[in-house]
Short mmCIF file of C-alpha atoms and ligand atoms in Angstrom, two decimals:
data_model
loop_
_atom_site.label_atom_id
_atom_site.label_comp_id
_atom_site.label_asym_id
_atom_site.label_seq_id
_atom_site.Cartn_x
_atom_site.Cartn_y
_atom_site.Cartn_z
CA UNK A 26 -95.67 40.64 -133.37
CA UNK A 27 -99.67 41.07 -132.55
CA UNK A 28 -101.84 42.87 -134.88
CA UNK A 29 -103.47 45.61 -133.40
CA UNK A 30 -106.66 46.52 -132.69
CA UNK A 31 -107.76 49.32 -135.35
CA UNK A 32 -108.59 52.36 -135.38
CA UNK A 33 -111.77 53.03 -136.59
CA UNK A 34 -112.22 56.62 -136.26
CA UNK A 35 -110.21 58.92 -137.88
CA UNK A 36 -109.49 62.75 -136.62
CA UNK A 37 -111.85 65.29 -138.30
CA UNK A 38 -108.43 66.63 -139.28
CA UNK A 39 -108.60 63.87 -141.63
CA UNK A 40 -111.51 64.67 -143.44
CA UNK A 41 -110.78 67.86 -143.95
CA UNK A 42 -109.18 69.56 -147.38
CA UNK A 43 -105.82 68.91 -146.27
CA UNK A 44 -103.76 72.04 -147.73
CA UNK A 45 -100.52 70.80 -148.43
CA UNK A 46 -98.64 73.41 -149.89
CA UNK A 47 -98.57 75.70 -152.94
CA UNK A 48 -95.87 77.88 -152.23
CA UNK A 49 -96.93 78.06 -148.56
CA UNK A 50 -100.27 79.59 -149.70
CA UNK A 51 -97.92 82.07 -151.77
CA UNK A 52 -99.86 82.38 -155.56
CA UNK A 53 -98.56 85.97 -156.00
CA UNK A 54 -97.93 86.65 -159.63
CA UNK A 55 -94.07 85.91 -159.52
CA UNK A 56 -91.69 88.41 -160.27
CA UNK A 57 -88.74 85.87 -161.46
CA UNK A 58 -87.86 86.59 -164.86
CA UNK A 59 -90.13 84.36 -167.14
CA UNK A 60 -89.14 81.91 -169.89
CA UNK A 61 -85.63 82.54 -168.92
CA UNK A 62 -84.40 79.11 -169.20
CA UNK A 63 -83.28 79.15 -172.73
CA UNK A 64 -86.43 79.52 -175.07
CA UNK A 65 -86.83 82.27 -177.17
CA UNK A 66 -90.26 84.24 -178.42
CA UNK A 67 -91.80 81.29 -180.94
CA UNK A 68 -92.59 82.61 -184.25
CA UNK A 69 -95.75 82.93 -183.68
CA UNK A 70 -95.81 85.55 -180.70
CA UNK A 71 -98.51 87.90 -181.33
CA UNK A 72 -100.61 85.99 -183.58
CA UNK A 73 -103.58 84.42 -183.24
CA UNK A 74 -104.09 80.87 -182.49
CA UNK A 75 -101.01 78.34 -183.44
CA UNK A 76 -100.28 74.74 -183.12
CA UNK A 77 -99.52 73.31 -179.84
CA UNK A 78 -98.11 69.78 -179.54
CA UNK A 79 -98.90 68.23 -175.91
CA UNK A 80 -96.74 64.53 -175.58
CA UNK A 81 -98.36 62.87 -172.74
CA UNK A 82 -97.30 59.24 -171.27
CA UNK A 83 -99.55 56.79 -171.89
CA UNK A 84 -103.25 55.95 -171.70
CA UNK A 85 -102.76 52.59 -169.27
CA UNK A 86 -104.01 55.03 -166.34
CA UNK A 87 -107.45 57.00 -166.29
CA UNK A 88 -105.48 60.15 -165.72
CA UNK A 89 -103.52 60.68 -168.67
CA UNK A 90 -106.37 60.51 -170.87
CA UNK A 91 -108.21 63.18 -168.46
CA UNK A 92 -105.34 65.42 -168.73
CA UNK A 93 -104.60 65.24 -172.06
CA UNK A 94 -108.31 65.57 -172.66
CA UNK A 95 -109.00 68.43 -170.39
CA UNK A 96 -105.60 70.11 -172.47
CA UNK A 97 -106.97 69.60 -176.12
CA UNK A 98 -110.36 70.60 -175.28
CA UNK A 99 -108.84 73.60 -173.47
CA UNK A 100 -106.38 74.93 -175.67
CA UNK A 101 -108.95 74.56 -178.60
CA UNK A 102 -111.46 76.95 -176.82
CA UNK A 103 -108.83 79.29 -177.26
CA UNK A 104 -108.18 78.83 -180.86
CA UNK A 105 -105.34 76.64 -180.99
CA UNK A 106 -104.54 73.67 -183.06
CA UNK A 107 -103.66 70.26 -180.57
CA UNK A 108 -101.38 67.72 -181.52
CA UNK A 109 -102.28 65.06 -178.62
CA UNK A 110 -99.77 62.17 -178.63
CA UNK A 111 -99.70 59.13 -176.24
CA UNK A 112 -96.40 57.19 -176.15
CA UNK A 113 -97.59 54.14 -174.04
CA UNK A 114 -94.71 54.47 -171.62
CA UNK A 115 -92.41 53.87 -174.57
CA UNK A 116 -89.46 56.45 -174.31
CA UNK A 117 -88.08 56.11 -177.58
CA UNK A 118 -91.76 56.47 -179.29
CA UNK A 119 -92.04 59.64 -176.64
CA UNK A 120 -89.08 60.56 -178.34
CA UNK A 121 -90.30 60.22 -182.30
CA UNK A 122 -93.46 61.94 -181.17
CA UNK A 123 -92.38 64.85 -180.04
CA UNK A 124 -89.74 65.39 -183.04
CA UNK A 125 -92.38 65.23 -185.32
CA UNK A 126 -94.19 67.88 -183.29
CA UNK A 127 -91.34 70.10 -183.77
CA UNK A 128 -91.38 68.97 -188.01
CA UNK A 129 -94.82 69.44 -188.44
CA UNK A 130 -94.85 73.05 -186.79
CA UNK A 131 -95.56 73.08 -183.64
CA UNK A 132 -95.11 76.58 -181.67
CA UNK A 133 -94.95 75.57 -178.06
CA UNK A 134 -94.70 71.43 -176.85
CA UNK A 135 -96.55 70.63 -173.23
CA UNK A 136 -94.64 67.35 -172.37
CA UNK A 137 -95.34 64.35 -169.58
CA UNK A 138 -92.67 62.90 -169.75
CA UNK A 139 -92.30 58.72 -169.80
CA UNK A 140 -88.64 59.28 -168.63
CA UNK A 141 -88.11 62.49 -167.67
CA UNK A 142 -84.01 62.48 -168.56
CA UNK A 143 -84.30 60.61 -171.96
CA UNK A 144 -85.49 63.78 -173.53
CA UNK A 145 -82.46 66.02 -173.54
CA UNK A 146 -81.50 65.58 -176.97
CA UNK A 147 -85.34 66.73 -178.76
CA UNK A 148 -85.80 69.31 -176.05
CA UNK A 149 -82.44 70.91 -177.47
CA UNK A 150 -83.77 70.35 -180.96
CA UNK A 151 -86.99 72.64 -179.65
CA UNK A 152 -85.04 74.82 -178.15
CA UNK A 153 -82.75 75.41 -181.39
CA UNK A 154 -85.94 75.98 -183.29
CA UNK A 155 -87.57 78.30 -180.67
CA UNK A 156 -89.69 76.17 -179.38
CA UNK A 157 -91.14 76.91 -175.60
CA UNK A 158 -91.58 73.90 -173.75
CA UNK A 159 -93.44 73.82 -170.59
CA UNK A 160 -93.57 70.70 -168.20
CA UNK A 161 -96.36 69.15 -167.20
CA UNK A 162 -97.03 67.22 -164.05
CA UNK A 163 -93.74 65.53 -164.19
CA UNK A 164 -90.69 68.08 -164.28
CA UNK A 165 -88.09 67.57 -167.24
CA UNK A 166 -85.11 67.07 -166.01
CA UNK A 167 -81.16 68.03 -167.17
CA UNK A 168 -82.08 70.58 -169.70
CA UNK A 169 -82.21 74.20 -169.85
CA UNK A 170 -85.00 74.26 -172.72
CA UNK A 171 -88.07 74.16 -170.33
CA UNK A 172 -89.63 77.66 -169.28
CA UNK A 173 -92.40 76.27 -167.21
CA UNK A 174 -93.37 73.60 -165.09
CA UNK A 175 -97.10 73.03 -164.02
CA UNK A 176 -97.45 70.39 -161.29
CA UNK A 177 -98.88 69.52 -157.80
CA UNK A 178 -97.13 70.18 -154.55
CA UNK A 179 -95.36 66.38 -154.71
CA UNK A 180 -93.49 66.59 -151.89
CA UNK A 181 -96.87 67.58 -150.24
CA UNK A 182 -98.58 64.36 -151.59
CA UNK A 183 -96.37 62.12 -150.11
CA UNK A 184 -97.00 64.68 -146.91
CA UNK A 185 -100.45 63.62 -147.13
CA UNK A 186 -100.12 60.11 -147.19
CA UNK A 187 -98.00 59.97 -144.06
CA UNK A 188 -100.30 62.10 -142.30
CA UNK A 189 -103.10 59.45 -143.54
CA UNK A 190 -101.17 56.46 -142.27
CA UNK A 191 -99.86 57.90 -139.32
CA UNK A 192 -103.82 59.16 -137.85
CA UNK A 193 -105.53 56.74 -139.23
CA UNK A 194 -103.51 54.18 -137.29
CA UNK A 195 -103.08 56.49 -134.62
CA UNK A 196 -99.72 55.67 -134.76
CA UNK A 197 -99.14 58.03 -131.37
CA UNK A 198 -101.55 55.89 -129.37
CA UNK A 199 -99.79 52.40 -130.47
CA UNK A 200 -96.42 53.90 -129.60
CA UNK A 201 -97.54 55.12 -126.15
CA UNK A 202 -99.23 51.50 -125.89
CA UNK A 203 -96.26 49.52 -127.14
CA UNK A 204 -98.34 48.51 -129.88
CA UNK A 205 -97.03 47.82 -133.66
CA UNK A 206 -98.45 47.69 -137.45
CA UNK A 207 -96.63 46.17 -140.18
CA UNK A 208 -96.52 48.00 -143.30
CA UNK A 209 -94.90 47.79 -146.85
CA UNK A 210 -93.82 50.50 -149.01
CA UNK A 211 -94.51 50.53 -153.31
CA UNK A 212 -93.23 53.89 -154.51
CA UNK A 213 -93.06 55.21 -158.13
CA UNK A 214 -90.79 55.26 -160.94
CA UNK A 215 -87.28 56.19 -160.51
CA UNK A 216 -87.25 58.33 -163.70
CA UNK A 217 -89.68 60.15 -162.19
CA UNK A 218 -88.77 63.17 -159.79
CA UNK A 219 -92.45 63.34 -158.51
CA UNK A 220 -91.87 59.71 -157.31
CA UNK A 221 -88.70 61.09 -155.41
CA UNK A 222 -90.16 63.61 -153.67
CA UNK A 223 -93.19 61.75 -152.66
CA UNK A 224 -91.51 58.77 -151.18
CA UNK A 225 -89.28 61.95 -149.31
CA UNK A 226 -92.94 63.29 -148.13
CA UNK A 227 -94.04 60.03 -146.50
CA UNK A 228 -90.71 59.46 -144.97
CA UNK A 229 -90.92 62.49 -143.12
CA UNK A 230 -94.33 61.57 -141.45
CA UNK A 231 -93.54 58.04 -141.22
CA UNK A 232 -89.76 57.64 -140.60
CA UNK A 233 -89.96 58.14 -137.01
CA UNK A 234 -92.42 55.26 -136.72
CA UNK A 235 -90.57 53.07 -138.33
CA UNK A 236 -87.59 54.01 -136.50
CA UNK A 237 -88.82 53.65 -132.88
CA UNK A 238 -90.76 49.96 -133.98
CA UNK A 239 -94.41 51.17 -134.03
CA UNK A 240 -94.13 50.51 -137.49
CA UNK A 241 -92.27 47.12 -138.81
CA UNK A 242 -91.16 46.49 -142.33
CA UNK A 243 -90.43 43.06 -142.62
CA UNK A 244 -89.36 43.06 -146.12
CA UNK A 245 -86.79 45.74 -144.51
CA UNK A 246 -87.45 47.62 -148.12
CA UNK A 247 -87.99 51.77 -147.24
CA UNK A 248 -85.74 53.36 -149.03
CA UNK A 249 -86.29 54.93 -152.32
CA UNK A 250 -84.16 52.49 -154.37
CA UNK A 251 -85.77 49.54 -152.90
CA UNK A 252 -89.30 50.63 -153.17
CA UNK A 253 -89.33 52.54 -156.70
CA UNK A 254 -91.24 50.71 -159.34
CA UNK A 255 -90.52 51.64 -162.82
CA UNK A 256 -92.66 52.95 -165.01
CA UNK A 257 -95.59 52.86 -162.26
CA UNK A 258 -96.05 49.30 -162.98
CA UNK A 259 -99.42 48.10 -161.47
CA UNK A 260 -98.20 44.58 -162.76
CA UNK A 261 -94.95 44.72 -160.89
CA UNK A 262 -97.01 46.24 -157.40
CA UNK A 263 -98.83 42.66 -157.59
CA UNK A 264 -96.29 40.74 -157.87
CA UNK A 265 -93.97 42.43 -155.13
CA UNK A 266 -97.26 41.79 -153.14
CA UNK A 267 -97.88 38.41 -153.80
CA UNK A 268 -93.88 37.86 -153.22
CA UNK A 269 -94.53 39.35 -149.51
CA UNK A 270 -98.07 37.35 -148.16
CA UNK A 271 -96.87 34.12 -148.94
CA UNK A 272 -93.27 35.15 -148.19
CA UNK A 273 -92.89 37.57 -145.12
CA UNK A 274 -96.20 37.63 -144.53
CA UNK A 275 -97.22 33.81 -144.36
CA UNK A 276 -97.61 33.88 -140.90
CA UNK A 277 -98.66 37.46 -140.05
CA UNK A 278 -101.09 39.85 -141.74
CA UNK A 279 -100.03 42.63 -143.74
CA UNK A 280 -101.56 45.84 -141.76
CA UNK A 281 -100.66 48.82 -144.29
CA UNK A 282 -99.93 49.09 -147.90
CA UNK A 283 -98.58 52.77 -148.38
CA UNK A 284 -98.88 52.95 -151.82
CA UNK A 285 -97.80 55.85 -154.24
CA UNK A 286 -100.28 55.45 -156.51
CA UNK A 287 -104.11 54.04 -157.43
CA UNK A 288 -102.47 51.38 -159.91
CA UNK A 289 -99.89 50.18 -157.25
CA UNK A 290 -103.35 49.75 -154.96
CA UNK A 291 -105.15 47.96 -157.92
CA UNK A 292 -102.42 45.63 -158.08
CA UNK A 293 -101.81 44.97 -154.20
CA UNK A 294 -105.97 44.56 -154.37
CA UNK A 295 -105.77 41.60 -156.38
CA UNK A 296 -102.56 40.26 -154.58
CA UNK A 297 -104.48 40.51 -150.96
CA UNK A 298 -107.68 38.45 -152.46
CA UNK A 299 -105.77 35.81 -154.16
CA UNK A 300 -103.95 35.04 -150.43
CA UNK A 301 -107.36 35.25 -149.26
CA UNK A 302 -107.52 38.10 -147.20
CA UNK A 303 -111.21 39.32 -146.44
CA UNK A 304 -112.83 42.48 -144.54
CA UNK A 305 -111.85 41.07 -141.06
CA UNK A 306 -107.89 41.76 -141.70
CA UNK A 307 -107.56 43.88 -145.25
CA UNK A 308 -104.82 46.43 -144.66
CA UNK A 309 -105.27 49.92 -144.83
CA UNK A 310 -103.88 51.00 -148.41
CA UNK A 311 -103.10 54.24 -149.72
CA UNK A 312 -103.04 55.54 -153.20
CA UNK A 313 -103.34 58.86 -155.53
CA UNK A 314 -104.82 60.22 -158.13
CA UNK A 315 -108.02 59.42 -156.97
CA UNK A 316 -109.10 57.27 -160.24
CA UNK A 317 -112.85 56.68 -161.09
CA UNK A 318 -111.67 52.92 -159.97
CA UNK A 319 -109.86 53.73 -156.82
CA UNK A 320 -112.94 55.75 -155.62
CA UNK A 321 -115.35 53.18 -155.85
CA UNK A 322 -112.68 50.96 -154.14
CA UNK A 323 -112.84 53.67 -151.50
CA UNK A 324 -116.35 53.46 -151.57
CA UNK A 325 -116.52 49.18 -151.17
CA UNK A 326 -113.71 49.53 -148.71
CA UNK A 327 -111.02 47.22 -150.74
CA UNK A 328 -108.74 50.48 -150.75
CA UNK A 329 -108.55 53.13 -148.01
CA UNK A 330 -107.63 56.44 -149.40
CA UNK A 331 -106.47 58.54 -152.29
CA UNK A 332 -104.84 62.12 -153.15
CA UNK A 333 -107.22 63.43 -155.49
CA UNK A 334 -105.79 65.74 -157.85
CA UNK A 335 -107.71 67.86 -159.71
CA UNK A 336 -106.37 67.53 -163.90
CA UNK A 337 -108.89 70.40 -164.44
CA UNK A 338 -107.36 72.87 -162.39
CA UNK A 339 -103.55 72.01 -163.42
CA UNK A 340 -104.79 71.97 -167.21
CA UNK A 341 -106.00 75.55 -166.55
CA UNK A 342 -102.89 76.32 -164.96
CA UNK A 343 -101.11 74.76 -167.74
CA UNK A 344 -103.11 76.59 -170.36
CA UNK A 345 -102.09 80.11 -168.91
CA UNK A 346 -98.46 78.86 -169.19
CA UNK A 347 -99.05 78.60 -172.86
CA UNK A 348 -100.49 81.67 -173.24
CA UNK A 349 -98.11 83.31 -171.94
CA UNK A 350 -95.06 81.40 -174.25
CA UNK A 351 -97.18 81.94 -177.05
CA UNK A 352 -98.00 85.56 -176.48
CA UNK A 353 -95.31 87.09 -174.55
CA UNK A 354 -97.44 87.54 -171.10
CA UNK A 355 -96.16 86.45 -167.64
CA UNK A 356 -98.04 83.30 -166.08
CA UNK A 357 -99.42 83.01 -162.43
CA UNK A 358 -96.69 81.03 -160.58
CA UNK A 359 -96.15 80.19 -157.08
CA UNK A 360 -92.67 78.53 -156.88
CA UNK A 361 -89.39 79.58 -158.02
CA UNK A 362 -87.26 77.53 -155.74
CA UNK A 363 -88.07 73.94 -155.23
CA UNK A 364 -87.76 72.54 -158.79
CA UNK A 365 -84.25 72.01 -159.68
CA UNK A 366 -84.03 70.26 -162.50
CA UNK A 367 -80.09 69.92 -162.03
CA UNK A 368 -79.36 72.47 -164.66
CA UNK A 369 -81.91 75.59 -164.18
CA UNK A 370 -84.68 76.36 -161.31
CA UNK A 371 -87.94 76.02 -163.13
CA UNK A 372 -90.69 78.17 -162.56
CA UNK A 373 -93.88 76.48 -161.13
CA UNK A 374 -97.05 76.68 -160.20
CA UNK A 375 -98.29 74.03 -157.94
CA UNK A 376 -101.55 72.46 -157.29
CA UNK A 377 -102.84 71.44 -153.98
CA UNK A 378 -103.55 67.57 -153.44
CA UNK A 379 -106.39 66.89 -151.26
CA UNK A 380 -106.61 63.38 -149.13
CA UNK A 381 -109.65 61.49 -149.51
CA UNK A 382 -111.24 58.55 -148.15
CA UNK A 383 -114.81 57.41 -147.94
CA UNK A 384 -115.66 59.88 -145.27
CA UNK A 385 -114.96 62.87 -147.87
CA UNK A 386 -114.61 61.38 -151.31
CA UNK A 387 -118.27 62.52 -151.72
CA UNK A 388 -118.01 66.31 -150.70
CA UNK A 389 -114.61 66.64 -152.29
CA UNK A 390 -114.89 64.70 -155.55
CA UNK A 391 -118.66 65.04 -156.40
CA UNK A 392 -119.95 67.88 -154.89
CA UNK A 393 -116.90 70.48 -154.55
CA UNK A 394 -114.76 69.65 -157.24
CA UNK A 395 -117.29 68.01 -159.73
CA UNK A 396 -114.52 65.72 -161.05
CA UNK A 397 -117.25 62.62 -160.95
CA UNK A 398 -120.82 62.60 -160.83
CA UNK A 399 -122.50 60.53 -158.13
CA UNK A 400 -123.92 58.19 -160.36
CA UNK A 401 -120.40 57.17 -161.72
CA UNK A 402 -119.68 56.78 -158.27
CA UNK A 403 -122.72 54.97 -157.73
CA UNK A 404 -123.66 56.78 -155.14
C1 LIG B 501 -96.78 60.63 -161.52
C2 LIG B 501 -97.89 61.49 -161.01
C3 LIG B 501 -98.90 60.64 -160.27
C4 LIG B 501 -99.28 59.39 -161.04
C5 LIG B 501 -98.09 58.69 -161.60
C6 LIG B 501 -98.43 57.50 -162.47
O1 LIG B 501 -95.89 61.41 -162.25
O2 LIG B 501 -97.39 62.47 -160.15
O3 LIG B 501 -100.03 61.43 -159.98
O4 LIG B 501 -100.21 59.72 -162.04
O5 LIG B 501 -97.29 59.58 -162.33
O6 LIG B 501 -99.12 57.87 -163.61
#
């Protein structure tokens, strides 16, 4: 198979804020009965302030500590009391954590979860108590105890990505030309339904490619269970990399790295310059979250694009959620279909993911959304 010539110039579409989802635009105040999934008013309805326990993941990625940050600092402006734990991708320290929340008097628990099933058991234990709990980013799954989920469109993410791949490539032109790119897929955890729905999003952009052989997979590995990598391990993205180049790879280059996530890229970074691969055949690679790292990657070119999401806006959005647990008020929400979490429909409100790459990163990141300055950027 012969590499392709590249394409160099990407669509304006491209550049510009892609708007993948949110309801379909819909952010009309919802009219679905709120906090119906089990939770009861907390004892501390009506007063002022409380003590909020927020349980996020881990600190091994830049974004955790920005949204728990942007939560605490948050939810103190409004008079509350923060209990911010970190459970280092350890579920059964996830698990101690957030029953001492519920001990030590907490009135509503914001959870990330590591795993989002292992948490059945406390989440009844909150519920018993009258505890609200309200999901965040990652939706808790097999309980009826959560009134709330706050997230980004992730279907939509994984949306974006494809649409990346598949124009940056101009994957139309090489099928019209006969033409082919090889790619390789690392998606996210499989305890994880955001890493479900992503990998779904990309395979509806990219499925067709693969099908018709514009793109090849020589690994053979796209589906979900043979791409998922638990616990979003940046270690385990390198080494399924380094496995490939001087595997399936040896004697062809690796074109695209479609990539579910800026640690997966950091890791299939380092894989690509210990085979020696250089600026005359580095893949294209995708990521998200749109790190501090991964944008100066974007900026050097040793990764090609991100999905910033903005932890600002969902803590906001989460915020209101709490609010409204805490003091009997409906939040905004803007989807009360998609998230099943295989025993109720959770109420949402999703965030929009942008795609960036060096051509936006600047207006999008720096100047729009403020998320950076240009001098941690370096620009
Ligand atoms: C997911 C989230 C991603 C990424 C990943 C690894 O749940 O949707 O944005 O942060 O976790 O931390």
């Amino acid at each position: 198979m012969k590499r392709k010539v590249l394409s160099t110039i990407l669509a304006a579409s491209m550049v510009a804020t892609m708007a993948v989802g949110c309801g379909g635009g819909n952010s009309a105040q919802t009219d679905a009965p709120a906090a119906d999934a089990g939770t009861e008013a907390p004892a501390a309805a009506d007063q002022e302030g409380g003590k909020i326990g927020v349980a996020m993941p881990t600190q091994s990625s830049e974004r955790w500590i920005k949204d728990g940050d942007n939560m605490k600092e948050k939810l103190e402006a409004l008079g509350y009391e923060v209990d911010l734990q970190y459970a280092e991708d350890d579920v059964q320290m996830q698990v101690s954590q957030i029953e001492n929340m519920i001990a030590s008097g907490s009135q509503c628990l914001v959870i990330a979860a590591v795993d989002a099933g292992a948490l059945t058991t406390v989440e009844a234990q909150a519920k018993e108590a009258g505890i609200p709990i309200i999901a965040y980013d990652r939706l808790l799954m097999d309980t009826d105890a959560v009134s709330y989920y706050a997230s980004f469109d992730n279907e939509g993410v994984g949306t974006a990505i494809g649409e990346y791949v598949k124009t940056a490539k101009d994957l139309d032109a090489a099928r019209e030309a006969g033409e082919s790119y090889t790619i390789e897929f690392f998606m996210g955890s499989p305890d994880d339904n955001n890493a479900v729905l992503l990998h779904k999003g990309v395979m509806g952009v990219l499925q067709e490619y693969l099908d018709d052989g514009t793109l090849v997979c020589k690994t053979g590995r796209t589906s979900f269970e043979d791409t998922c990598i638990l616990r979003w391990s940046q270690e385990t993205a390198q080494q399924w990399c380094e496995n490939y180049l001087t595997g399936f790879y040896a004697d062809e280059d690796l074109d695209i790295a479609c990539t579910a996530f800026d640690g997966f890229a950091y890791g299939v970074k380092a894989a690509l310059q210990g085979a020696g691969y250089t600026a005359d055949n580095w893949p294209l690679i995708t990521g998200q979250d749109a790190e501090l790292m991964a944008c100066k990657n974007i900026l050097d070119g040793t990764q090609t694009a991100s999905i910033f999401k903005n932890t600002s806006l969902l803590a906001d959005k989460c915020v209101t959620m709490v609010e409204a647990v805490m003091k009997g008020a409906e939040p905004e929400i803007n989807d009360t279909t998609t998230y099943d979490n295989n025993v109720v429909v959770v109420p949402s409100y999703l965030c929009t993911p942008i795609s960036v790459d060096k051509d936006n990163l600047q207006e999008v990141v720096v100047e729009e959304a403020k998320y950076y300055t240009a001098e941690e950027l370096g620009l």
